[in-house]
Amino acid sequence: MTKIISFANQKGGVGKSTICLQTVFYLQEAGYRVLAIDLDPQGNTSSRLSQGDEGAYSGTPSVRLFDEGLNEIQPMRCERGMDLIWTMKNDPELSEIESLPLSCVRHPIANLKASGILEHYDYVLIDCPPSLGRKLVAALTMSTHVICPVQVSGFALDGVEGLLNTIISVQEELNPDLENTGMVINNLKRGFEEDMNTRDQLRKAVPDLVYEAEVGVRGQLDVANLNGVPVWSIKKTSAREAAKEIRAVIEELMKKVG
Ligand SMILES: Nc1ncnc2c1ncn2[C@@H]1O[C@H](COP(=O)(O)OP(=O)(O)OP(=O)(O)O)[C@@H](O)[C@H]1O
Ligand SMILES: [Mg+2]
């Protein structure tokens, strides 16, 4: 059965797109058939997977998934071999989904199923936008699993409860099969006592909901994002360290997803 994984957190800049993108590369290189769906109107994942060439976008954009009774879905084939349901940078139409009736959250999964395209993939990875709106609920409604990248610095953990409650509501009302694989701590400043204390408190408070693997501040992830490449393809010692941490997260995710 196709595993559909959402990368979710209503906070911006916590690493959703970064971890999603590296997971796409990892699974693609492992020989799996991978589809990425970009539900974030910022279009980060789309531009990274298309090497910044928005002119090359073809096939069905992600906003169409919210149409009722979409007959056909045509993902775009990326150069590296994975497929993509893209969004244009700052797509206003995708932003406007938030003003549609709540029932629109059921359309993407209905369309994916009716189109028959899920059978073509082992993994579908969804990059979610930084809000608790329709698009996130739609993503969770079509997912078998969700992973929540979090940061422990500053106020980045505020609102995590809202995210966990959103996941529970979706499990109760829309998608009982959704499994929360938990929160993965990203961008951890290991030299900062405050960060480490917050991390320890989080692990103590919800031990089953925090990934064992965690990712420190790794500038090479930025470089990997900028170039739209796997961080392990960068030939630098600092990239090797980043790759080791990211791979540990992905491997833990895969273990949970089965
Ligand atoms: N562990 C890390 N170390 C250093 N930089 C990181 C790390 N993780 C992510 N970044 C950088 O932080 C920025 C935000 O990351 P990313 O885009 O993945 O977050 P996001 O949660 O998808 O944000 P948004 O909600 O705006 O889509 C990016 O520039 C990314 O390269
Ligand atoms: Mg993002």
PDB file of C-alpha atoms and ligand atoms in Angstrom:
ATOM      1  CA  MET A   1       0.000   0.000   0.000  1.00  0.00           C
ATOM      2  CA  THR A   2       1.187   3.514  -0.804  1.00  0.00           C
ATOM      3  CA  LYS A   3       2.498   5.400   2.221  1.00  0.00           C
ATOM      4  CA  ILE A   4       1.467   9.023   2.258  1.00  0.00           C
ATOM      5  CA  ILE A   5       3.481  11.196   4.634  1.00  0.00           C
ATOM      6  CA  SER A   6       2.768  14.803   5.620  1.00  0.00           C
ATOM      7  CA  PHE A   7       5.519  17.105   6.871  1.00  0.00           C
ATOM      8  CA  ALA A   8       3.546  19.415   9.108  1.00  0.00           C
ATOM      9  CA  ASN A   9       3.858  22.329  11.506  1.00  0.00           C
ATOM     10  CA  GLN A  10       1.972  25.611  11.417  1.00  0.00           C
ATOM     11  CA  LYS A  11       5.168  27.406  12.406  1.00  0.00           C
ATOM     12  CA  GLY A  12       7.246  28.727   9.537  1.00  0.00           C
ATOM     13  CA  GLY A  13      10.907  27.965   9.086  1.00  0.00           C
ATOM     14  CA  VAL A  14      11.118  24.875  11.289  1.00  0.00           C
ATOM     15  CA  GLY A  15      12.405  22.543   8.572  1.00  0.00           C
ATOM     16  CA  LYS A  16       9.307  20.973   6.978  1.00  0.00           C
ATOM     17  CA  SER A  17      10.460  21.559   3.419  1.00  0.00           C
ATOM     18  CA  THR A  18      14.080  20.704   4.188  1.00  0.00           C
ATOM     19  CA  ILE A  19      13.307  17.328   5.739  1.00  0.00           C
ATOM     20  CA  CYS A  20      10.628  16.606   3.130  1.00  0.00           C
ATOM     21  CA  LEU A  21      13.037  17.316   0.266  1.00  0.00           C
ATOM     22  CA  GLN A  22      15.850  15.208   1.707  1.00  0.00           C
ATOM     23  CA  THR A  23      13.388  12.358   2.289  1.00  0.00           C
ATOM     24  CA  VAL A  24      12.276  12.603  -1.345  1.00  0.00           C
ATOM     25  CA  PHE A  25      15.918  12.268  -2.450  1.00  0.00           C
ATOM     26  CA  TYR A  26      16.601   9.434  -0.025  1.00  0.00           C
ATOM     27  CA  LEU A  27      13.639   7.323  -1.133  1.00  0.00           C
ATOM     28  CA  GLN A  28      14.206   8.091  -4.800  1.00  0.00           C
ATOM     29  CA  GLU A  29      17.844   6.982  -4.536  1.00  0.00           C
ATOM     30  CA  ALA A  30      16.735   3.837  -2.702  1.00  0.00           C
ATOM     31  CA  GLY A  31      14.754   2.918  -5.799  1.00  0.00           C
ATOM     32  CA  TYR A  32      11.246   3.691  -4.590  1.00  0.00           C
ATOM     33  CA  ARG A  33       8.637   5.385  -6.732  1.00  0.00           C
ATOM     34  CA  VAL A  34       8.141   8.791  -5.136  1.00  0.00           C
ATOM     35  CA  LEU A  35       5.599  11.556  -5.621  1.00  0.00           C
ATOM     36  CA  ALA A  36       6.065  14.917  -3.899  1.00  0.00           C
ATOM     37  CA  ILE A  37       3.049  17.157  -3.398  1.00  0.00           C
ATOM     38  CA  ASP A  38       3.719  20.804  -2.637  1.00  0.00           C
ATOM     39  CA  LEU A  39       0.797  22.282  -0.713  1.00  0.00           C
ATOM     40  CA  ASP A  40       2.684  25.380   0.400  1.00  0.00           C
ATOM     41  CA  PRO A  41       1.886  28.483  -1.684  1.00  0.00           C
ATOM     42  CA  GLN A  42       5.505  29.558  -1.150  1.00  0.00           C
ATOM     43  CA  GLY A  43       6.414  26.771  -3.582  1.00  0.00           C
ATOM     44  CA  ASN A  44       9.788  25.963  -1.982  1.00  0.00           C
ATOM     45  CA  THR A  45       9.733  22.251  -2.655  1.00  0.00           C
ATOM     46  CA  SER A  46       8.552  22.751  -6.221  1.00  0.00           C
ATOM     47  CA  SER A  47      11.321  25.161  -7.104  1.00  0.00           C
ATOM     48  CA  ARG A  48      13.955  23.017  -5.409  1.00  0.00           C
ATOM     49  CA  LEU A  49      12.855  19.854  -7.212  1.00  0.00           C
ATOM     50  CA  SER A  50      12.684  21.664 -10.538  1.00  0.00           C
ATOM     51  CA  GLN A  51      16.076  23.306  -9.990  1.00  0.00           C
ATOM     52  CA  GLY A  52      14.491  26.746  -9.874  1.00  0.00           C
ATOM     53  CA  ASP A  53      12.974  26.481 -13.348  1.00  0.00           C
ATOM     54  CA  GLU A  54       9.320  27.409 -12.837  1.00  0.00           C
ATOM     55  CA  GLY A  55       8.923  27.602 -16.613  1.00  0.00           C
ATOM     56  CA  ALA A  56       9.373  23.827 -16.696  1.00  0.00           C
ATOM     57  CA  TYR A  57       6.262  23.142 -14.620  1.00  0.00           C
ATOM     58  CA  SER A  58       3.832  20.910 -16.449  1.00  0.00           C
ATOM     59  CA  GLY A  59       0.830  18.792 -15.638  1.00  0.00           C
ATOM     60  CA  THR A  60      -1.470  19.266 -12.659  1.00  0.00           C
ATOM     61  CA  PRO A  61      -0.722  21.985 -10.066  1.00  0.00           C
ATOM     62  CA  SER A  62      -1.584  21.176  -6.459  1.00  0.00           C
ATOM     63  CA  VAL A  63      -4.423  23.695  -6.280  1.00  0.00           C
ATOM     64  CA  ARG A  64      -6.425  21.559  -8.754  1.00  0.00           C
ATOM     65  CA  LEU A  65      -6.506  18.737  -6.187  1.00  0.00           C
ATOM     66  CA  PHE A  66      -9.097  20.817  -4.335  1.00  0.00           C
ATOM     67  CA  ASP A  67     -11.509  20.747  -7.303  1.00  0.00           C
ATOM     68  CA  GLU A  68     -14.501  18.500  -6.874  1.00  0.00           C
ATOM     69  CA  GLY A  69     -14.487  15.417  -9.115  1.00  0.00           C
ATOM     70  CA  LEU A  70     -11.151  15.992 -10.842  1.00  0.00           C
ATOM     71  CA  ASN A  71     -10.967  13.311 -13.554  1.00  0.00           C
ATOM     72  CA  GLU A  72      -7.305  13.140 -14.261  1.00  0.00           C
ATOM     73  CA  ILE A  73      -4.140  13.977 -12.368  1.00  0.00           C
ATOM     74  CA  GLN A  74      -0.894  14.340 -14.267  1.00  0.00           C
ATOM     75  CA  PRO A  75       2.144  14.764 -12.020  1.00  0.00           C
ATOM     76  CA  MET A  76       5.245  16.317 -13.518  1.00  0.00           C
ATOM     77  CA  ARG A  77       8.361  14.150 -13.921  1.00  0.00           C
ATOM     78  CA  CYS A  78      11.421  15.845 -12.403  1.00  0.00           C
ATOM     79  CA  GLU A  79      14.892  15.478 -13.835  1.00  0.00           C
ATOM     80  CA  ARG A  80      15.997  13.296 -10.936  1.00  0.00           C
ATOM     81  CA  GLY A  81      13.161  10.870 -11.607  1.00  0.00           C
ATOM     82  CA  MET A  82      10.696  11.670  -8.855  1.00  0.00           C
ATOM     83  CA  ASP A  83       7.247  13.016  -9.686  1.00  0.00           C
ATOM     84  CA  LEU A  84       5.866  16.314  -8.460  1.00  0.00           C
ATOM     85  CA  ILE A  85       2.497  17.950  -8.041  1.00  0.00           C
ATOM     86  CA  TRP A  86       3.785  21.490  -7.931  1.00  0.00           C
ATOM     87  CA  THR A  87       2.765  24.920  -6.863  1.00  0.00           C
ATOM     88  CA  MET A  88       3.878  28.161  -8.458  1.00  0.00           C
ATOM     89  CA  LYS A  89       5.694  30.555  -6.112  1.00  0.00           C
ATOM     90  CA  ASN A  90       3.150  32.696  -4.227  1.00  0.00           C
ATOM     91  CA  ASP A  91       0.208  31.030  -5.970  1.00  0.00           C
ATOM     92  CA  PRO A  92      -2.793  33.202  -4.983  1.00  0.00           C
ATOM     93  CA  GLU A  93      -5.268  30.496  -6.013  1.00  0.00           C
ATOM     94  CA  LEU A  94      -3.725  28.029  -3.555  1.00  0.00           C
ATOM     95  CA  SER A  95      -3.843  30.674  -0.830  1.00  0.00           C
ATOM     96  CA  GLU A  96      -7.550  31.210  -1.514  1.00  0.00           C
ATOM     97  CA  ILE A  97      -8.345  27.577  -0.707  1.00  0.00           C
ATOM     98  CA  GLU A  98      -8.614  28.814   2.878  1.00  0.00           C
ATOM     99  CA  SER A  99     -11.869  30.592   2.063  1.00  0.00           C
ATOM    100  CA  LEU A 100     -13.582  27.540   0.503  1.00  0.00           C
ATOM    101  CA  PRO A 101     -16.167  25.565   2.494  1.00  0.00           C
ATOM    102  CA  LEU A 102     -14.544  23.112   4.924  1.00  0.00           C
ATOM    103  CA  SER A 103     -15.768  20.165   2.844  1.00  0.00           C
ATOM    104  CA  CYS A 104     -12.995  20.965   0.308  1.00  0.00           C
ATOM    105  CA  VAL A 105     -10.512  19.167   2.561  1.00  0.00           C
ATOM    106  CA  ARG A 106     -11.917  15.835   1.377  1.00  0.00           C
ATOM    107  CA  HIS A 107     -11.406  16.559  -2.322  1.00  0.00           C
ATOM    108  CA  PRO A 108      -7.650  15.886  -2.650  1.00  0.00           C
ATOM    109  CA  ILE A 109      -7.821  12.341  -1.253  1.00  0.00           C
ATOM    110  CA  ALA A 110     -10.987  11.623  -3.249  1.00  0.00           C
ATOM    111  CA  ASN A 111      -9.312  12.865  -6.433  1.00  0.00           C
ATOM    112  CA  LEU A 112      -6.087  10.960  -5.797  1.00  0.00           C
ATOM    113  CA  LYS A 113      -8.047   7.759  -5.270  1.00  0.00           C
ATOM    114  CA  ALA A 114     -10.389   8.257  -8.225  1.00  0.00           C
ATOM    115  CA  SER A 115      -7.509   9.069 -10.585  1.00  0.00           C
ATOM    116  CA  GLY A 116      -5.790   5.795  -9.774  1.00  0.00           C
ATOM    117  CA  ILE A 117      -2.367   7.456  -9.612  1.00  0.00           C
ATOM    118  CA  LEU A 118      -1.590   6.305  -6.065  1.00  0.00           C
ATOM    119  CA  GLU A 119      -0.891   2.827  -7.411  1.00  0.00           C
ATOM    120  CA  HIS A 120       2.105   4.246  -9.261  1.00  0.00           C
ATOM    121  CA  TYR A 121       3.919   5.228  -6.082  1.00  0.00           C
ATOM    122  CA  ASP A 122       5.473   3.638  -3.027  1.00  0.00           C
ATOM    123  CA  TYR A 123       5.650   6.967  -1.215  1.00  0.00           C
ATOM    124  CA  VAL A 124       3.795  10.239  -1.495  1.00  0.00           C
ATOM    125  CA  LEU A 125       5.418  13.053   0.500  1.00  0.00           C
ATOM    126  CA  ILE A 126       3.458  16.208   1.210  1.00  0.00           C
ATOM    127  CA  ASP A 127       5.115  19.505   2.086  1.00  0.00           C
ATOM    128  CA  CYS A 128       2.557  21.420   4.163  1.00  0.00           C
ATOM    129  CA  PRO A 129       2.159  25.191   4.525  1.00  0.00           C
ATOM    130  CA  PRO A 130       2.827  27.012   7.814  1.00  0.00           C
ATOM    131  CA  SER A 131      -0.784  27.330   8.982  1.00  0.00           C
ATOM    132  CA  LEU A 132      -3.498  25.251  10.607  1.00  0.00           C
ATOM    133  CA  GLY A 133      -5.898  25.803   7.721  1.00  0.00           C
ATOM    134  CA  ARG A 134      -7.705  23.833   5.028  1.00  0.00           C
ATOM    135  CA  LYS A 135      -4.558  22.786   3.209  1.00  0.00           C
ATOM    136  CA  LEU A 136      -3.011  21.240   6.307  1.00  0.00           C
ATOM    137  CA  VAL A 137      -6.256  19.464   7.165  1.00  0.00           C
ATOM    138  CA  ALA A 138      -6.517  18.232   3.572  1.00  0.00           C
ATOM    139  CA  ALA A 139      -2.934  16.945   3.745  1.00  0.00           C
ATOM    140  CA  LEU A 140      -3.616  15.113   6.998  1.00  0.00           C
ATOM    141  CA  THR A 141      -6.852  13.734   5.570  1.00  0.00           C
ATOM    142  CA  MET A 142      -4.993  12.127   2.672  1.00  0.00           C
ATOM    143  CA  SER A 143      -2.026  10.885   4.729  1.00  0.00           C
ATOM    144  CA  THR A 144      -1.232   7.567   6.315  1.00  0.00           C
ATOM    145  CA  HIS A 145       1.467   9.230   8.459  1.00  0.00           C
ATOM    146  CA  VAL A 146       2.547  12.642   9.672  1.00  0.00           C
ATOM    147  CA  ILE A 147       5.916  13.880  10.935  1.00  0.00           C
ATOM    148  CA  CYS A 148       6.210  17.234  12.717  1.00  0.00           C
ATOM    149  CA  PRO A 149       9.554  19.027  12.513  1.00  0.00           C
ATOM    150  CA  VAL A 150       9.898  21.354  15.527  1.00  0.00           C
ATOM    151  CA  GLN A 151      12.405  23.806  16.892  1.00  0.00           C
ATOM    152  CA  VAL A 152      12.996  24.298  20.583  1.00  0.00           C
ATOM    153  CA  SER A 153      14.443  27.824  20.371  1.00  0.00           C
ATOM    154  CA  GLY A 154      12.579  30.960  21.319  1.00  0.00           C
ATOM    155  CA  PHE A 155       8.843  30.541  21.025  1.00  0.00           C
ATOM    156  CA  ALA A 156       8.953  27.967  18.257  1.00  0.00           C
ATOM    157  CA  LEU A 157       7.382  25.311  20.491  1.00  0.00           C
ATOM    158  CA  ASP A 158       4.390  27.552  21.224  1.00  0.00           C
ATOM    159  CA  GLY A 159       1.476  26.279  19.238  1.00  0.00           C
ATOM    160  CA  VAL A 160       2.732  22.713  19.006  1.00  0.00           C
ATOM    161  CA  GLU A 161      -0.243  21.753  21.142  1.00  0.00           C
ATOM    162  CA  GLY A 162      -2.540  23.263  18.514  1.00  0.00           C
ATOM    163  CA  LEU A 163      -0.828  21.145  15.865  1.00  0.00           C
ATOM    164  CA  LEU A 164      -1.179  17.955  17.913  1.00  0.00           C
ATOM    165  CA  ASN A 165      -4.849  18.787  18.536  1.00  0.00           C
ATOM    166  CA  THR A 166      -5.405  19.356  14.821  1.00  0.00           C
ATOM    167  CA  ILE A 167      -3.918  15.925  14.129  1.00  0.00           C
ATOM    168  CA  ILE A 168      -6.196  14.358  16.750  1.00  0.00           C
ATOM    169  CA  SER A 169      -9.285  16.102  15.300  1.00  0.00           C
ATOM    170  CA  VAL A 170      -8.443  14.814  11.839  1.00  0.00           C
ATOM    171  CA  GLN A 171      -7.964  11.305  13.245  1.00  0.00           C
ATOM    172  CA  GLU A 172     -11.343  11.519  14.964  1.00  0.00           C
ATOM    173  CA  GLU A 173     -13.359  13.151  12.231  1.00  0.00           C
ATOM    174  CA  LEU A 174     -11.772  12.653   8.852  1.00  0.00           C
ATOM    175  CA  ASN A 175      -9.035  10.039   8.763  1.00  0.00           C
ATOM    176  CA  PRO A 176      -8.911   7.362  11.494  1.00  0.00           C
ATOM    177  CA  ASP A 177      -5.982   5.696   9.695  1.00  0.00           C
ATOM    178  CA  LEU A 178      -3.658   8.659  10.173  1.00  0.00           C
ATOM    179  CA  GLU A 179      -0.653   7.802  12.328  1.00  0.00           C
ATOM    180  CA  ASN A 180       1.329  10.508  14.084  1.00  0.00           C
ATOM    181  CA  THR A 181       4.980   9.429  13.957  1.00  0.00           C
ATOM    182  CA  GLY A 182       5.896  12.329  16.243  1.00  0.00           C
ATOM    183  CA  MET A 183       8.010  15.461  16.446  1.00  0.00           C
ATOM    184  CA  VAL A 184      11.558  15.685  15.225  1.00  0.00           C
ATOM    185  CA  ILE A 185      13.755  18.350  16.774  1.00  0.00           C
ATOM    186  CA  ASN A 186      15.499  20.371  14.075  1.00  0.00           C
ATOM    187  CA  ASN A 187      17.969  23.229  14.141  1.00  0.00           C
ATOM    188  CA  LEU A 188      19.013  22.346  17.682  1.00  0.00           C
ATOM    189  CA  LYS A 189      21.633  24.702  19.103  1.00  0.00           C
ATOM    190  CA  ARG A 190      23.601  22.174  21.100  1.00  0.00           C
ATOM    191  CA  GLY A 191      25.851  24.848  22.579  1.00  0.00           C
ATOM    192  CA  PHE A 192      22.907  26.676  24.158  1.00  0.00           C
ATOM    193  CA  GLU A 193      21.878  25.543  27.604  1.00  0.00           C
ATOM    194  CA  GLU A 194      18.389  26.951  27.145  1.00  0.00           C
ATOM    195  CA  ASP A 195      17.819  24.943  23.960  1.00  0.00           C
ATOM    196  CA  MET A 196      19.091  21.774  25.599  1.00  0.00           C
ATOM    197  CA  ASN A 197      16.851  22.299  28.640  1.00  0.00           C
ATOM    198  CA  THR A 198      13.789  22.854  26.463  1.00  0.00           C
ATOM    199  CA  ARG A 199      14.678  19.747  24.492  1.00  0.00           C
ATOM    200  CA  ASP A 200      15.001  17.680  27.683  1.00  0.00           C
ATOM    201  CA  GLN A 201      11.677  19.002  28.977  1.00  0.00           C
ATOM    202  CA  LEU A 202       9.959  18.143  25.704  1.00  0.00           C
ATOM    203  CA  ARG A 203      11.408  14.630  25.719  1.00  0.00           C
ATOM    204  CA  LYS A 204      10.301  14.161  29.318  1.00  0.00           C
ATOM    205  CA  ALA A 205       6.788  15.534  28.751  1.00  0.00           C
ATOM    206  CA  VAL A 206       5.931  13.461  25.664  1.00  0.00           C
ATOM    207  CA  PRO A 207       8.615  10.763  25.308  1.00  0.00           C
ATOM    208  CA  ASP A 208       6.656   8.705  22.806  1.00  0.00           C
ATOM    209  CA  LEU A 209       6.062  11.692  20.585  1.00  0.00           C
ATOM    210  CA  VAL A 210       9.669  12.803  20.063  1.00  0.00           C
ATOM    211  CA  TYR A 211      12.037  11.225  17.546  1.00  0.00           C
ATOM    212  CA  GLU A 212      15.272   9.850  18.956  1.00  0.00           C
ATOM    213  CA  ALA A 213      17.183  11.372  16.070  1.00  0.00           C
ATOM    214  CA  GLU A 214      17.601  15.135  16.089  1.00  0.00           C
ATOM    215  CA  VAL A 215      19.223  17.626  13.752  1.00  0.00           C
ATOM    216  CA  GLY A 216      21.548  20.409  14.864  1.00  0.00           C
ATOM    217  CA  VAL A 217      22.185  23.705  13.144  1.00  0.00           C
ATOM    218  CA  ARG A 218      23.685  22.487   9.892  1.00  0.00           C
ATOM    219  CA  GLY A 219      24.492  25.182   7.382  1.00  0.00           C
ATOM    220  CA  GLN A 220      25.039  22.574   4.671  1.00  0.00           C
ATOM    221  CA  LEU A 221      21.301  21.856   4.728  1.00  0.00           C
ATOM    222  CA  ASP A 222      20.830  25.428   3.579  1.00  0.00           C
ATOM    223  CA  VAL A 223      23.317  24.837   0.771  1.00  0.00           C
ATOM    224  CA  ALA A 224      21.551  21.605  -0.182  1.00  0.00           C
ATOM    225  CA  ASN A 225      18.215  23.437  -0.299  1.00  0.00           C
ATOM    226  CA  LEU A 226      19.611  26.260  -2.361  1.00  0.00           C
ATOM    227  CA  ASN A 227      20.934  23.862  -4.953  1.00  0.00           C
ATOM    228  CA  GLY A 228      18.078  21.373  -4.732  1.00  0.00           C
ATOM    229  CA  VAL A 229      20.424  18.459  -4.015  1.00  0.00           C
ATOM    230  CA  PRO A 230      20.754  15.726  -1.395  1.00  0.00           C
ATOM    231  CA  VAL A 231      22.981  16.994   1.411  1.00  0.00           C
ATOM    232  CA  TRP A 232      24.984  13.745   1.194  1.00  0.00           C
ATOM    233  CA  SER A 233      26.021  14.651  -2.358  1.00  0.00           C
ATOM    234  CA  ILE A 234      28.004  17.645  -1.094  1.00  0.00           C
ATOM    235  CA  LYS A 235      31.649  16.704  -0.673  1.00  0.00           C
ATOM    236  CA  LYS A 236      32.464  18.468   2.581  1.00  0.00           C
ATOM    237  CA  THR A 237      33.052  17.230   6.109  1.00  0.00           C
ATOM    238  CA  SER A 238      30.333  19.549   7.435  1.00  0.00           C
ATOM    239  CA  ALA A 239      27.882  18.142   4.872  1.00  0.00           C
ATOM    240  CA  ARG A 240      28.736  14.613   5.977  1.00  0.00           C
ATOM    241  CA  GLU A 241      27.764  15.515   9.533  1.00  0.00           C
ATOM    242  CA  ALA A 242      24.499  17.050   8.327  1.00  0.00           C
ATOM    243  CA  ALA A 243      23.793  14.019   6.155  1.00  0.00           C
ATOM    244  CA  LYS A 244      24.336  11.653   9.058  1.00  0.00           C
ATOM    245  CA  GLU A 245      21.760  13.472  11.180  1.00  0.00           C
ATOM    246  CA  ILE A 246      19.190  13.836   8.414  1.00  0.00           C
ATOM    247  CA  ARG A 247      19.542  10.201   7.398  1.00  0.00           C
ATOM    248  CA  ALA A 248      19.000   9.123  11.014  1.00  0.00           C
ATOM    249  CA  VAL A 249      15.712  11.063  11.005  1.00  0.00           C
ATOM    250  CA  ILE A 250      14.637   9.554   7.684  1.00  0.00           C
ATOM    251  CA  GLU A 251      15.561   6.038   8.770  1.00  0.00           C
ATOM    252  CA  GLU A 252      13.600   6.447  12.009  1.00  0.00           C
ATOM    253  CA  LEU A 253      10.644   7.732   9.983  1.00  0.00           C
ATOM    254  CA  MET A 254      10.879   4.722   7.674  1.00  0.00           C
ATOM    255  CA  LYS A 255      10.952   2.378  10.645  1.00  0.00           C
ATOM    256  CA  LYS A 256       7.777   3.972  11.997  1.00  0.00           C
ATOM    257  CA  VAL A 257       6.090   3.968   8.612  1.00  0.00           C
ATOM    258  CA  GLY A 258       7.018   0.331   8.027  1.00  0.00           C
TER     259      GLY A 258
HETATM  260  N1  LIG B   1      19.034  21.954  10.666  1.00  0.00           N
HETATM  261  C1  LIG B   1      19.181  23.089   9.971  1.00  0.00           C
HETATM  262  N2  LIG B   1      20.333  23.796  10.044  1.00  0.00           N
HETATM  263  C2  LIG B   1      20.498  24.938   9.350  1.00  0.00           C
HETATM  264  N3  LIG B   1      19.565  25.466   8.544  1.00  0.00           N
HETATM  265  C3  LIG B   1      18.391  24.808   8.435  1.00  0.00           C
HETATM  266  C4  LIG B   1      18.143  23.595   9.126  1.00  0.00           C
HETATM  267  N4  LIG B   1      16.904  23.174   8.817  1.00  0.00           N
HETATM  268  C5  LIG B   1      16.397  24.087   7.967  1.00  0.00           C
HETATM  269  N5  LIG B   1      17.274  25.063   7.735  1.00  0.00           N
HETATM  270  C6  LIG B   1      17.093  26.293   6.921  1.00  0.00           C
HETATM  271  O1  LIG B   1      16.098  27.055   7.544  1.00  0.00           O
HETATM  272  C7  LIG B   1      15.236  27.660   6.589  1.00  0.00           C
HETATM  273  C8  LIG B   1      13.803  27.186   6.835  1.00  0.00           C
HETATM  274  O2  LIG B   1      13.730  25.794   6.588  1.00  0.00           O
HETATM  275  P1  LIG B   1      12.507  25.173   5.782  1.00  0.00           P
HETATM  276  O3  LIG B   1      12.232  25.968   4.566  1.00  0.00           O
HETATM  277  O4  LIG B   1      12.758  23.734   5.623  1.00  0.00           O
HETATM  278  O5  LIG B   1      11.355  25.404   6.854  1.00  0.00           O
HETATM  279  P2  LIG B   1       9.770  25.260   6.654  1.00  0.00           P
HETATM  280  O6  LIG B   1       9.237  24.741   7.925  1.00  0.00           O
HETATM  281  O7  LIG B   1       9.478  24.489   5.438  1.00  0.00           O
HETATM  282  O8  LIG B   1       9.367  26.781   6.454  1.00  0.00           O
HETATM  283  P3  LIG B   1       7.973  27.330   5.841  1.00  0.00           P
HETATM  284  O9  LIG B   1       6.964  27.067   6.887  1.00  0.00           O
HETATM  285  O10 LIG B   1       8.224  28.781   5.626  1.00  0.00           O
HETATM  286  O11 LIG B   1       7.696  26.565   4.595  1.00  0.00           O
HETATM  287  C9  LIG B   1      15.780  27.245   5.241  1.00  0.00           C
HETATM  288  O12 LIG B   1      16.597  28.282   4.761  1.00  0.00           O
HETATM  289  C10 LIG B   1      16.588  26.001   5.528  1.00  0.00           C
HETATM  290  O13 LIG B   1      17.650  25.840   4.602  1.00  0.00           O
HETATM  291 MG    MG B   2       8.354  24.980   3.768  1.00  0.00          MG
END
